[in-house]
């Protein structure tokens, strides 16, 4: 048992570096995903048909293909086709934000649909343009409704970062793979990684539950 804890101490600096990068990737990707998801949502409910089609294609492609395929396509496919070199970290952010953005788009759309339609009708009857009514009346209420789902998507995106070890991004799973490649102690290493993910996810879940309760009491 003492040798196991010694091994944990040896691995922890490198694994903590990977965990830090995992959290940075998740936060950056989710910030961009919120923007992408909101734009896709507004496109999908727009009365302009080309915008509807654009949003539908994006959602269909992202939700209809695995995250791993998307990562390979962006990191290997696009770089080969366009002759560009995208750093693994940047490619990981692009993959995560596009993937999460598609799901957030549906979350936002359901939040807008949950707002009483009479409020938009009342705003329009008072002479407010559609865009102003949406921005000042509908969206603030919809955002409050979807916050729990957005926080849940944060956890999903955090766990999805482990898949991006396949493109060489130095997140937590990739750091673990490098450790195993050196010492072949796969059982202990992946057990430590699993515990680290579990602790982070449980901590974030508790924090998000507190946030949800406070929002519910307002």
Tab-separated table of N, CA and C in Angstrom, residues 125-205:
chain	number	residue	atom	x	y	z
A	125	UNK	N	-47.477	43.852	-29.107
A	125	UNK	CA	-48.644	44.727	-29.112
A	125	UNK	C	-48.331	46.106	-28.546
A	126	UNK	N	-47.283	46.181	-27.720
A	126	UNK	CA	-46.841	47.471	-27.180
A	126	UNK	C	-45.909	48.207	-28.132
A	127	UNK	N	-45.638	47.604	-29.276
A	127	UNK	CA	-44.826	48.270	-30.294
A	127	UNK	C	-43.357	47.918	-30.262
A	128	UNK	N	-42.952	46.950	-29.429
A	128	UNK	CA	-41.543	46.567	-29.398
A	128	UNK	C	-41.207	45.719	-30.619
A	129	UNK	N	-40.098	46.021	-31.286
A	129	UNK	CA	-39.663	45.162	-32.399
A	129	UNK	C	-39.365	43.748	-31.888
A	130	UNK	N	-39.411	42.778	-32.794
A	130	UNK	CA	-39.196	41.378	-32.418
A	130	UNK	C	-37.833	41.195	-31.739
A	131	UNK	N	-36.785	41.780	-32.323
A	131	UNK	CA	-35.452	41.607	-31.765
A	131	UNK	C	-35.318	42.183	-30.365
A	132	UNK	N	-35.905	43.340	-30.134
A	132	UNK	CA	-35.849	43.970	-28.810
A	132	UNK	C	-36.625	43.136	-27.793
A	133	UNK	N	-37.804	42.678	-28.193
A	133	UNK	CA	-38.621	41.858	-27.291
A	133	UNK	C	-37.902	40.564	-26.934
A	134	UNK	N	-37.247	39.976	-27.921
A	134	UNK	CA	-36.514	38.736	-27.674
A	134	UNK	C	-35.346	38.983	-26.725
A	135	UNK	N	-34.611	40.082	-26.964
A	135	UNK	CA	-33.408	40.360	-26.175
A	135	UNK	C	-33.718	40.791	-24.753
A	136	UNK	N	-34.768	41.593	-24.568
A	136	UNK	CA	-35.022	42.179	-23.250
A	136	UNK	C	-36.083	41.439	-22.430
A	137	UNK	N	-36.902	40.644	-23.074
A	137	UNK	CA	-37.995	39.996	-22.351
A	137	UNK	C	-37.881	38.473	-22.358
A	138	UNK	N	-37.715	37.893	-23.546
A	138	UNK	CA	-37.749	36.442	-23.663
A	138	UNK	C	-36.431	35.794	-23.226
A	139	UNK	N	-35.307	36.269	-23.777
A	139	UNK	CA	-34.018	35.636	-23.491
A	139	UNK	C	-33.635	35.649	-22.008
A	140	UNK	N	-33.827	36.765	-21.280
A	140	UNK	CA	-33.477	36.721	-19.849
A	140	UNK	C	-34.219	35.636	-19.080
A	141	UNK	N	-35.498	35.427	-19.401
A	141	UNK	CA	-36.257	34.370	-18.737
A	141	UNK	C	-35.798	32.986	-19.188
A	142	UNK	N	-35.516	32.860	-20.485
A	142	UNK	CA	-35.088	31.569	-21.018
A	142	UNK	C	-33.739	31.155	-20.432
A	143	UNK	N	-32.837	32.117	-20.288
A	143	UNK	CA	-31.513	31.812	-19.747
A	143	UNK	C	-31.617	31.264	-18.327
A	144	UNK	N	-32.484	31.867	-17.532
A	144	UNK	CA	-32.660	31.380	-16.162
A	144	UNK	C	-33.212	29.957	-16.147
A	145	UNK	N	-34.077	29.644	-17.102
A	145	UNK	CA	-34.656	28.305	-17.178
A	145	UNK	C	-33.601	27.257	-17.537
A	146	UNK	N	-32.690	27.618	-18.454
A	146	UNK	CA	-31.758	26.618	-18.982
A	146	UNK	C	-30.458	26.520	-18.202
A	147	UNK	N	-30.246	27.353	-17.206
A	147	UNK	CA	-28.976	27.323	-16.469
A	147	UNK	C	-28.640	25.926	-15.925
A	148	UNK	N	-29.585	25.195	-15.309
A	148	UNK	CA	-29.232	23.838	-14.850
A	148	UNK	C	-28.734	22.932	-15.972
A	149	UNK	N	-29.360	23.010	-17.137
A	149	UNK	CA	-28.939	22.178	-18.264
A	149	UNK	C	-27.580	22.611	-18.801
A	150	UNK	N	-27.316	23.908	-18.790
A	150	UNK	CA	-26.016	24.408	-19.232
A	150	UNK	C	-24.919	23.938	-18.286
A	151	UNK	N	-25.186	23.977	-17.004
A	151	UNK	CA	-24.206	23.498	-16.030
A	151	UNK	C	-23.958	22.001	-16.204
A	152	UNK	N	-25.001	21.253	-16.517
A	152	UNK	CA	-24.837	19.825	-16.772
A	152	UNK	C	-23.989	19.592	-18.015
A	153	UNK	N	-24.155	20.440	-19.026
A	153	UNK	CA	-23.348	20.318	-20.237
A	153	UNK	C	-21.877	20.581	-19.933
A	154	UNK	N	-21.603	21.434	-18.958
A	154	UNK	CA	-20.219	21.680	-18.548
A	154	UNK	C	-19.563	20.381	-18.106
A	155	UNK	N	-20.275	19.589	-17.312
A	155	UNK	CA	-19.735	18.320	-16.829
A	155	UNK	C	-19.545	17.346	-17.985
A	156	UNK	N	-20.511	17.307	-18.902
A	156	UNK	CA	-20.395	16.419	-20.059
A	156	UNK	C	-19.172	16.790	-20.900
A	157	UNK	N	-18.980	18.075	-21.127
A	157	UNK	CA	-17.831	18.538	-21.912
A	157	UNK	C	-16.524	18.214	-21.204
A	158	UNK	N	-16.516	18.368	-19.883
A	158	UNK	CA	-15.321	18.027	-19.099
A	158	UNK	C	-14.932	16.572	-19.331
A	159	UNK	N	-15.895	15.673	-19.284
A	159	UNK	CA	-15.607	14.258	-19.488
A	159	UNK	C	-15.238	13.953	-20.937
A	160	UNK	N	-15.808	14.721	-21.865
A	160	UNK	CA	-15.492	14.508	-23.283
A	160	UNK	C	-14.046	14.856	-23.623
A	161	UNK	N	-13.404	15.675	-22.800
A	161	UNK	CA	-12.012	16.039	-23.089
A	161	UNK	C	-11.098	14.815	-23.126
A	162	UNK	N	-11.471	13.768	-22.392
A	162	UNK	CA	-10.629	12.568	-22.353
A	162	UNK	C	-10.501	11.925	-23.730
A	163	UNK	N	-11.549	12.085	-24.567
A	163	UNK	CA	-11.510	11.495	-25.914
A	163	UNK	C	-10.438	12.169	-26.763
A	164	UNK	N	-10.158	13.437	-26.486
A	164	UNK	CA	-9.242	14.201	-27.320
A	164	UNK	C	-7.778	13.873	-27.063
A	165	UNK	N	-7.524	12.913	-26.180
A	165	UNK	CA	-6.152	12.433	-26.019
A	165	UNK	C	-5.664	11.782	-27.314
A	166	UNK	N	-6.611	11.355	-28.172
A	166	UNK	CA	-6.232	10.662	-29.414
A	166	UNK	C	-5.542	11.594	-30.405
A	167	UNK	N	-5.717	12.913	-30.253
A	167	UNK	CA	-5.051	13.840	-31.177
A	167	UNK	C	-3.807	14.464	-30.534
A	168	UNK	N	-3.421	13.930	-29.386
A	168	UNK	CA	-2.175	14.370	-28.763
A	168	UNK	C	-2.295	15.574	-27.868
A	169	UNK	N	-3.506	15.978	-27.529
A	169	UNK	CA	-3.679	17.097	-26.608
A	169	UNK	C	-3.266	16.653	-25.209
A	170	UNK	N	-2.484	17.485	-24.519
A	170	UNK	CA	-1.893	17.065	-23.259
A	170	UNK	C	-2.789	17.156	-22.050
A	171	UNK	N	-4.060	16.780	-22.192
A	171	UNK	CA	-4.971	16.836	-21.043
A	171	UNK	C	-4.732	15.637	-20.119
A	172	UNK	N	-5.615	15.457	-19.152
A	172	UNK	CA	-5.387	14.475	-18.093
A	172	UNK	C	-5.183	13.059	-18.641
A	173	UNK	N	-6.051	12.620	-19.534
A	173	UNK	CA	-5.941	11.261	-20.063
A	173	UNK	C	-4.644	11.072	-20.849
A	174	UNK	N	-4.267	12.071	-21.615
A	174	UNK	CA	-3.029	11.979	-22.396
A	174	UNK	C	-1.813	11.879	-21.485
A	175	UNK	N	-1.806	12.646	-20.405
A	175	UNK	CA	-0.698	12.578	-19.455
A	175	UNK	C	-0.611	11.186	-18.841
A	176	UNK	N	-1.778	10.604	-18.548
A	176	UNK	CA	-1.792	9.245	-18.013
A	176	UNK	C	-1.236	8.232	-19.006
A	177	UNK	N	-1.573	8.387	-20.280
A	177	UNK	CA	-1.062	7.488	-21.309
A	177	UNK	C	0.453	7.586	-21.420
A	178	UNK	N	0.982	8.792	-21.282
A	178	UNK	CA	2.425	8.968	-21.346
A	178	UNK	C	3.113	8.301	-20.155
A	179	UNK	N	2.486	8.383	-18.989
A	179	UNK	CA	3.050	7.722	-17.803
A	179	UNK	C	3.057	6.217	-17.985
A	180	UNK	N	1.955	5.667	-18.490
A	180	UNK	CA	1.861	4.219	-18.717
A	180	UNK	C	2.888	3.773	-19.745
A	181	UNK	N	3.134	4.588	-20.766
A	181	UNK	CA	4.113	4.236	-21.795
A	181	UNK	C	5.527	4.123	-21.216
A	182	UNK	N	5.774	4.836	-20.106
A	182	UNK	CA	7.102	4.795	-19.490
A	182	UNK	C	7.260	3.625	-18.530
A	183	UNK	N	6.212	3.334	-17.741
A	183	UNK	CA	6.387	2.331	-16.675
A	183	UNK	C	5.465	1.117	-16.783
A	184	UNK	N	4.528	1.138	-17.708
A	184	UNK	CA	3.607	0.014	-17.954
A	184	UNK	C	2.717	-0.320	-16.759
A	185	UNK	N	2.542	0.628	-15.847
A	185	UNK	CA	1.655	0.398	-14.693
A	185	UNK	C	0.281	0.978	-15.024
A	186	UNK	N	-0.398	0.301	-15.927
A	186	UNK	CA	-1.663	0.824	-16.439
A	186	UNK	C	-2.782	0.784	-15.396
A	187	UNK	N	-2.855	-0.285	-14.611
A	187	UNK	CA	-3.949	-0.402	-13.647
A	187	UNK	C	-3.924	0.747	-12.645
A	188	UNK	N	-2.777	0.961	-12.016
A	188	UNK	CA	-2.681	2.012	-11.011
A	188	UNK	C	-2.894	3.397	-11.624
A	189	UNK	N	-2.288	3.609	-12.792
A	189	UNK	CA	-2.368	4.936	-13.407
A	189	UNK	C	-3.794	5.296	-13.782
A	190	UNK	N	-4.489	4.385	-14.466
A	190	UNK	CA	-5.853	4.693	-14.893
A	190	UNK	C	-6.822	4.710	-13.708
A	191	UNK	N	-6.502	3.981	-12.655
A	191	UNK	CA	-7.318	4.064	-11.435
A	191	UNK	C	-7.204	5.458	-10.817
A	192	UNK	N	-5.991	5.994	-10.789
A	192	UNK	CA	-5.779	7.346	-10.259
A	192	UNK	C	-6.528	8.369	-11.105
A	193	UNK	N	-6.444	8.223	-12.434
A	193	UNK	CA	-7.126	9.151	-13.334
A	193	UNK	C	-8.636	9.086	-13.121
A	194	UNK	N	-9.164	7.879	-12.984
A	194	UNK	CA	-10.604	7.724	-12.769
A	194	UNK	C	-11.039	8.410	-11.484
A	195	UNK	N	-10.248	8.260	-10.430
A	195	UNK	CA	-10.572	8.900	-9.155
A	195	UNK	C	-10.512	10.417	-9.284
A	196	UNK	N	-9.537	10.922	-10.028
A	196	UNK	CA	-9.411	12.370	-10.215
A	196	UNK	C	-10.625	12.927	-10.964
A	197	UNK	N	-11.021	12.254	-12.028
A	197	UNK	CA	-12.224	12.680	-12.746
A	197	UNK	C	-13.443	12.638	-11.831
A	198	UNK	N	-13.547	11.562	-11.066
A	198	UNK	CA	-14.704	11.389	-10.186
A	198	UNK	C	-14.781	12.501	-9.149
A	199	UNK	N	-13.651	12.835	-8.544
A	199	UNK	CA	-13.627	13.884	-7.517
A	199	UNK	C	-14.036	15.227	-8.120
A	200	UNK	N	-13.491	15.543	-9.284
A	200	UNK	CA	-13.813	16.823	-9.932
A	200	UNK	C	-15.288	16.884	-10.300
A	201	UNK	N	-15.815	15.801	-10.885
A	201	UNK	CA	-17.219	15.785	-11.306
A	201	UNK	C	-18.154	15.877	-10.102
A	202	UNK	N	-17.854	15.142	-9.040
A	202	UNK	CA	-18.690	15.205	-7.839
A	202	UNK	C	-18.647	16.601	-7.230
A	203	UNK	N	-17.468	17.204	-7.171
A	203	UNK	CA	-17.338	18.561	-6.629
A	203	UNK	C	-18.148	19.551	-7.454
A	204	UNK	N	-18.009	19.493	-8.770
A	204	UNK	CA	-18.752	20.412	-9.630
A	204	UNK	C	-20.253	20.175	-9.529
A	205	UNK	N	-20.646	18.909	-9.405
A	205	UNK	CA	-22.073	18.600	-9.270
A	205	UNK	C	-22.652	19.233	-8.013
